[in-house]
GROMACS .gro file of C-alpha atoms in nm:
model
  256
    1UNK     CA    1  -3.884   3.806   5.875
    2UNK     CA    2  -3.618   3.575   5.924
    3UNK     CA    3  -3.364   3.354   5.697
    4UNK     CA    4  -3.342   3.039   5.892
    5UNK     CA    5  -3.260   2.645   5.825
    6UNK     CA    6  -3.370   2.363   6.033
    7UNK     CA    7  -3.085   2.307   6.328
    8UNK     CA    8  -2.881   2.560   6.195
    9UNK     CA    9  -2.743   2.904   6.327
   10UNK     CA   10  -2.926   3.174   6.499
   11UNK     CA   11  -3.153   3.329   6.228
   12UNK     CA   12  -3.032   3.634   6.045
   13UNK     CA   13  -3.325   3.935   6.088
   14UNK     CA   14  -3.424   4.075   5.713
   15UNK     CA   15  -3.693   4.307   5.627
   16UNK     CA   16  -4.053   4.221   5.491
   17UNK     CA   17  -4.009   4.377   5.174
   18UNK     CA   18  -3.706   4.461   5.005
   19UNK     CA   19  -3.855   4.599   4.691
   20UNK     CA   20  -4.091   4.786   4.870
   21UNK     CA   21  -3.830   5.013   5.137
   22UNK     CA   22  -3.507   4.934   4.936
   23UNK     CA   23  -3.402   5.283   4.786
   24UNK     CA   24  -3.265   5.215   4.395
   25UNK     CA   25  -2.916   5.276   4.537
   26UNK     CA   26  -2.818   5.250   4.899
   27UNK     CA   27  -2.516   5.421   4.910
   28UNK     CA   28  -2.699   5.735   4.780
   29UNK     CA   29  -2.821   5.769   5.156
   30UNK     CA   30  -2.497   5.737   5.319
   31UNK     CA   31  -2.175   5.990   5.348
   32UNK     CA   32  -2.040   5.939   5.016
   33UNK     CA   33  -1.685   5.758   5.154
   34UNK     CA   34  -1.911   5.513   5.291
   35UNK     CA   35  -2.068   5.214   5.165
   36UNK     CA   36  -2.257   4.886   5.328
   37UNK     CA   37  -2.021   4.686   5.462
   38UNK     CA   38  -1.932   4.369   5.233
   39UNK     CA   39  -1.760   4.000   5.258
   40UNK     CA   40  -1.605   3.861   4.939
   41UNK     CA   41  -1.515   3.496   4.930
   42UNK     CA   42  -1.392   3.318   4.664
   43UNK     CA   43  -1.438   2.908   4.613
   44UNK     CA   44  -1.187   2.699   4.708
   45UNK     CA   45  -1.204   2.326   4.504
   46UNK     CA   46  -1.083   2.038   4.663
   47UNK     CA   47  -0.760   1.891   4.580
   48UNK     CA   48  -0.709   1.763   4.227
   49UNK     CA   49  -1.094   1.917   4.127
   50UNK     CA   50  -1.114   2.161   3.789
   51UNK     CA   51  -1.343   2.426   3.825
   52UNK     CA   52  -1.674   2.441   3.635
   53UNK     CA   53  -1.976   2.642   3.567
   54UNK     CA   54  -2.158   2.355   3.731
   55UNK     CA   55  -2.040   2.519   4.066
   56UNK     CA   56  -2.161   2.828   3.975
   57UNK     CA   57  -2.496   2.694   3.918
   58UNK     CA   58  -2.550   2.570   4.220
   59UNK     CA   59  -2.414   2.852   4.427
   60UNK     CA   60  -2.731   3.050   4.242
   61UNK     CA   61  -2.923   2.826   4.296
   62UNK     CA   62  -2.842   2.858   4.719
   63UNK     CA   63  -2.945   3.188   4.642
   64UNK     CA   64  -3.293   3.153   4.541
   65UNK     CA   65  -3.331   2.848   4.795
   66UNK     CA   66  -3.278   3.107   5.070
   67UNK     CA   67  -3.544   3.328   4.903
   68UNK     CA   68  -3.333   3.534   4.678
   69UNK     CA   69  -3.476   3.764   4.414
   70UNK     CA   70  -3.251   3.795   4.056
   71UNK     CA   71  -3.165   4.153   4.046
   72UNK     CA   72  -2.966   4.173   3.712
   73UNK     CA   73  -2.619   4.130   3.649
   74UNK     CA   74  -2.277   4.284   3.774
   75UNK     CA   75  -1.900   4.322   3.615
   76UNK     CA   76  -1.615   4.405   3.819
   77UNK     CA   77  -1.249   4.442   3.615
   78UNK     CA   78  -0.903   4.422   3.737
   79UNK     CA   79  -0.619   4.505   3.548
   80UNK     CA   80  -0.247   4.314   3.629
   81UNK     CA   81  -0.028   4.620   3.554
   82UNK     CA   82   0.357   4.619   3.519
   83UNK     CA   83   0.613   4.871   3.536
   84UNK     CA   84   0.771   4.948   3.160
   85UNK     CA   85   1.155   4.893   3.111
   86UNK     CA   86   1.358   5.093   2.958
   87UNK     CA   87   1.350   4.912   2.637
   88UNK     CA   88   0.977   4.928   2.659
   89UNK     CA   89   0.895   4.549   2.803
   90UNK     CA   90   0.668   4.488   3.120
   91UNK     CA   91   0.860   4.194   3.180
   92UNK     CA   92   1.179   4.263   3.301
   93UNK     CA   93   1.177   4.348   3.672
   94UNK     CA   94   1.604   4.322   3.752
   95UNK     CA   95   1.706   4.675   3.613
   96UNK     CA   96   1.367   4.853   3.786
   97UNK     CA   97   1.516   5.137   4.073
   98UNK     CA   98   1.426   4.993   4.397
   99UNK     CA   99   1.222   5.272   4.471
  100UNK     CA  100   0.970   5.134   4.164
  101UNK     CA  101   0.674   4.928   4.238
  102UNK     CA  102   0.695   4.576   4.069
  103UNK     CA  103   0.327   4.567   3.986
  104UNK     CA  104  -0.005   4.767   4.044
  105UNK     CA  105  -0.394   4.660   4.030
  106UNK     CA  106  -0.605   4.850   3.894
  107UNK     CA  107  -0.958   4.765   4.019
  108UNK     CA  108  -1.287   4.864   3.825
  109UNK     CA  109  -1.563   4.813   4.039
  110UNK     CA  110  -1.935   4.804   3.926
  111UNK     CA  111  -2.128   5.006   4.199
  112UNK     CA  112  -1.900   5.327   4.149
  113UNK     CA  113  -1.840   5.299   3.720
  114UNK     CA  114  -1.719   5.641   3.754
  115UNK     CA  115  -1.409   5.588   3.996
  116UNK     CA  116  -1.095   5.379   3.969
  117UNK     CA  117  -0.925   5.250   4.206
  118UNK     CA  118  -0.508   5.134   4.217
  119UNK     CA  119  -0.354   4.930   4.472
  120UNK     CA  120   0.025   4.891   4.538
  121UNK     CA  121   0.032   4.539   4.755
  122UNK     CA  122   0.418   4.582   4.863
  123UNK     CA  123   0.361   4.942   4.982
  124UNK     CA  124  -0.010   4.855   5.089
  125UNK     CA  125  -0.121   5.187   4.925
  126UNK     CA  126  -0.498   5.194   4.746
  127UNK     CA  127  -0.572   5.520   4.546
  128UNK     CA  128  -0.925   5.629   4.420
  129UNK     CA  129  -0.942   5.841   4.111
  130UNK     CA  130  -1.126   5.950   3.802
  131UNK     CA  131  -1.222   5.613   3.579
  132UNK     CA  132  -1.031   5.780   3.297
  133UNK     CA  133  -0.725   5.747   3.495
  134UNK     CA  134  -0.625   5.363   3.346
  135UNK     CA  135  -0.597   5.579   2.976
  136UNK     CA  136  -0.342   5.845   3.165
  137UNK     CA  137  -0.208   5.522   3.254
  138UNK     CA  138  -0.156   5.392   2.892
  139UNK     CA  139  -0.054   5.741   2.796
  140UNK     CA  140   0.203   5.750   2.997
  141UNK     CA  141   0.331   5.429   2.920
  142UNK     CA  142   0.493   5.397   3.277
  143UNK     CA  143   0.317   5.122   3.315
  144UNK     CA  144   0.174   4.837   3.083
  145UNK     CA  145  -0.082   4.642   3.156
  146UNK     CA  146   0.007   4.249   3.132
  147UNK     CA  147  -0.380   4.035   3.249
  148UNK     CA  148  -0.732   4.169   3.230
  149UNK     CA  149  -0.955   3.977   3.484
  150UNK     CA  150  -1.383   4.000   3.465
  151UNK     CA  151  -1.540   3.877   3.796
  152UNK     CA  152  -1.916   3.877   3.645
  153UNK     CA  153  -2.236   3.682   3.754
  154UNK     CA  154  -2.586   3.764   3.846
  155UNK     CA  155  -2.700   3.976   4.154
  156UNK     CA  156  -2.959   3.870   4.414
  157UNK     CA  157  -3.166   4.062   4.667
  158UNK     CA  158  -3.236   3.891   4.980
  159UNK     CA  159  -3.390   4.092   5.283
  160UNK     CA  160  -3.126   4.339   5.397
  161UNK     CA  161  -2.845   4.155   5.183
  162UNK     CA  162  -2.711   4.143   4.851
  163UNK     CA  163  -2.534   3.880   4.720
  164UNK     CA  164  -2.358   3.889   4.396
  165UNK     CA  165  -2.200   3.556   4.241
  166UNK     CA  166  -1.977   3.534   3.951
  167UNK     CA  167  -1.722   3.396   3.803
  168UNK     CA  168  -1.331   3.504   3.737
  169UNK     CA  169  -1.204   3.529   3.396
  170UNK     CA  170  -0.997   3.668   3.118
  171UNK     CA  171  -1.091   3.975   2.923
  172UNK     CA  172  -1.202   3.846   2.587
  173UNK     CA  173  -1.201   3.450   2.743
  174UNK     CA  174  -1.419   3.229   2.874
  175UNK     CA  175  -1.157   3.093   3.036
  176UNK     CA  176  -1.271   3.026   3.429
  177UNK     CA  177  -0.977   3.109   3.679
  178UNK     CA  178  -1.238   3.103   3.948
  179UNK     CA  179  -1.573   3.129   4.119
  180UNK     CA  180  -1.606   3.453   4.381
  181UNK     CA  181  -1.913   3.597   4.532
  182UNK     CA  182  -1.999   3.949   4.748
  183UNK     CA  183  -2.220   3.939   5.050
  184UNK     CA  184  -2.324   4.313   5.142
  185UNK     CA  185  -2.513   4.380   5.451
  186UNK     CA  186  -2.720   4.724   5.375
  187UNK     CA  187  -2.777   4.838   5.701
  188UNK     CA  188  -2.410   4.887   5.844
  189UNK     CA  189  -2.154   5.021   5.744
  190UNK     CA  190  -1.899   4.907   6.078
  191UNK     CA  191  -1.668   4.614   6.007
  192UNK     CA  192  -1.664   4.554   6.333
  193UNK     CA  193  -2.052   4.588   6.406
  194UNK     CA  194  -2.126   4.389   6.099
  195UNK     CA  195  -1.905   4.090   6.142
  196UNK     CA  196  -2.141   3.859   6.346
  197UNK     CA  197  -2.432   3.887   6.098
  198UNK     CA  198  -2.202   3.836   5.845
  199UNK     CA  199  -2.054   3.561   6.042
  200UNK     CA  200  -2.443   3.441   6.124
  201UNK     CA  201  -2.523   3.451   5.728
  202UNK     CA  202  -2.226   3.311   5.618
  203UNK     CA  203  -2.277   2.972   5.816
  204UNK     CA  204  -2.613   2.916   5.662
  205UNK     CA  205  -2.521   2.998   5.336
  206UNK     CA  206  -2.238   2.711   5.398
  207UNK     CA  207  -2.519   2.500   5.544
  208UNK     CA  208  -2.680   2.548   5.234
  209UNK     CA  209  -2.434   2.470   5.006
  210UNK     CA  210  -2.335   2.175   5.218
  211UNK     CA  211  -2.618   2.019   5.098
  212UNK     CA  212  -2.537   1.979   4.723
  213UNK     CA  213  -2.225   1.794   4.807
  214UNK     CA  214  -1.994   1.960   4.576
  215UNK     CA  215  -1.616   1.920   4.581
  216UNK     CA  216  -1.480   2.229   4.749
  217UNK     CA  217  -1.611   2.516   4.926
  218UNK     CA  218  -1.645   2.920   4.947
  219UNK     CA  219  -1.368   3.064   5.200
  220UNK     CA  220  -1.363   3.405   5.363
  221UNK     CA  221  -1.015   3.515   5.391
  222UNK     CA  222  -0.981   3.867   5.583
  223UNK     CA  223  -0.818   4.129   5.442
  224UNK     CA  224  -0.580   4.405   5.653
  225UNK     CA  225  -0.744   4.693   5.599
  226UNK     CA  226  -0.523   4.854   5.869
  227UNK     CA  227  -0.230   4.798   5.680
  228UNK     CA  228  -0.341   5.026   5.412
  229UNK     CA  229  -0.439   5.307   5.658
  230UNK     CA  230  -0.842   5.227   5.618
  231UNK     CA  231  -1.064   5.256   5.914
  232UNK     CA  232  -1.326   5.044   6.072
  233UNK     CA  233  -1.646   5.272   5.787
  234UNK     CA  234  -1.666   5.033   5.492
  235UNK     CA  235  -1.592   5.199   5.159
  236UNK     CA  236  -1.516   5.109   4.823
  237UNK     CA  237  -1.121   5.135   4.859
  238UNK     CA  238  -1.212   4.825   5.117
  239UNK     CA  239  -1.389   4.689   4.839
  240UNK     CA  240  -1.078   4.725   4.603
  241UNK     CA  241  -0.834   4.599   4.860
  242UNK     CA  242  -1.042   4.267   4.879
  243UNK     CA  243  -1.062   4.209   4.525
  244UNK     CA  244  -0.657   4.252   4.578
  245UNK     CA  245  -0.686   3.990   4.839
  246UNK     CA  246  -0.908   3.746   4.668
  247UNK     CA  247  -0.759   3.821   4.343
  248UNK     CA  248  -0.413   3.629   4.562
  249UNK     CA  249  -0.587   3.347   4.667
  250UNK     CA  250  -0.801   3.275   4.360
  251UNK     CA  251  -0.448   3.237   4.175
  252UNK     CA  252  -0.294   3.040   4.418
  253UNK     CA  253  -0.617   2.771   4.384
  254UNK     CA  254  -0.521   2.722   4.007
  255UNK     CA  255  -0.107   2.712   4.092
  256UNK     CA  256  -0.203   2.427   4.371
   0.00000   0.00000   0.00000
């Protein structure tokens, strides 16, 4: 089967039944650094717009238009960290050695709930480790984290895709610092070999959305992975370095 809009792009090829051939968890078949490779793109309001959960709505509702199945929900966490001073503050940042990093992210992600992952932006470093490692973390007291960030939403199947769509905000808040959503494409795992489906599936799903005429739209901005040494094989530390990236722009929309 195909998903396919009248006078819009070449159609994307899907299978005939998801439910039916989709194991319960993909990745289980694959080497385990490997995962299916994934967009993330994050909304992008037009000047002088607020956000809303109105948005969000209707970015679901694209979903099921294009055939979609709800598949339950998702959570992925971030956590803002700052290095401690000397007189214990995380706010400080003129008496840190050079040598210190001025922040760290600490990414939680909700297809691997076991592993954590922590990326250093200036030194383009991402680190996987055990999830207890944000408690070593606050034992250590090197440290301290400063803003907890929930990108949550609902999860759709749709032929060899999933798409998850959510919204960004504080732990504890319902707050909304912004509306992201994941596009994974099950059968690769190449970038590179990937990027024209993704490219195919990402101009109908603008088509789509085009047609509720809402104020703003969902950008794609790529992230570097060969900056922080990872190769062409999508795996979660790609996934963690993109929640870094949209993480950036996401704040920038609310500075602007």
């Amino acid at each position: 089967s195909h998903i396919a809009q009248p006078g819009g792009p070449h159609p994307v090829k899907t299978r005939e039944s998801r439910h039916r051939r989709r194991p319960s968890s993909p990745a289980l078949h694959r080497p385990a650094a490997m995962a299916p490779a994934k967009w993330l793109m994050h909304w992008h309001p037009n000047p002088g717009v607020t956000l809303n959960t109105q948005i969000l709505s209707e970015a679901c509702g694209c979903a099921e238009s294009l055939g979609g199945t709800k598949d339950g929900r998702w959570k992925t966490s971030i956590i803002f960290y700052r290095p401690m001073t000397r007189d214990g503050a995380g706010g400080a940042q003129q008496n840190l050695p050079p040598d210190v990093p001025r922040e760290l992210l600490g990414v939680a992600l909700h297809e691997r709930p076991g592993l954590y992952f922590s990326i250093l932006r200036n030194q383009r470093l991402v680190l996987q480790a055990d999830a207890a490692f944000s408690q070593v973390m606050e034992k250590l007291q090197s440290f301290k984290a400063r803003v907890n960030l929930n990108f949550e939403g609902f999860q759709y199947q749709l032929g060899d895709f999933c798409l998850r769509i959510g919204k960004c905000v504080p732990n504890n808040t319902e707050t909304l610092r912004g509306i992201m959503m994941e596009v994974e494409y099950y059968p690769l795992s190449s970038i590179e070999k990937s990027r024209a489906i993704m490219v195919d599936f990402f101009d109908i799903w603008q088509e789509t959305l085009a047609k509720k005429s809402l104020p703003g739209r969902f950008i794609h901005v790529e992230s570097n992975f060969a900056e922080y040494g990872l190769s062409d094989h999508y795996s979660f530390q790609h996934t963690a370095v993109q929640y870094a990236t949209c993480l950036q722009q996401l704040m920038a929309a609310v500075r602007a």
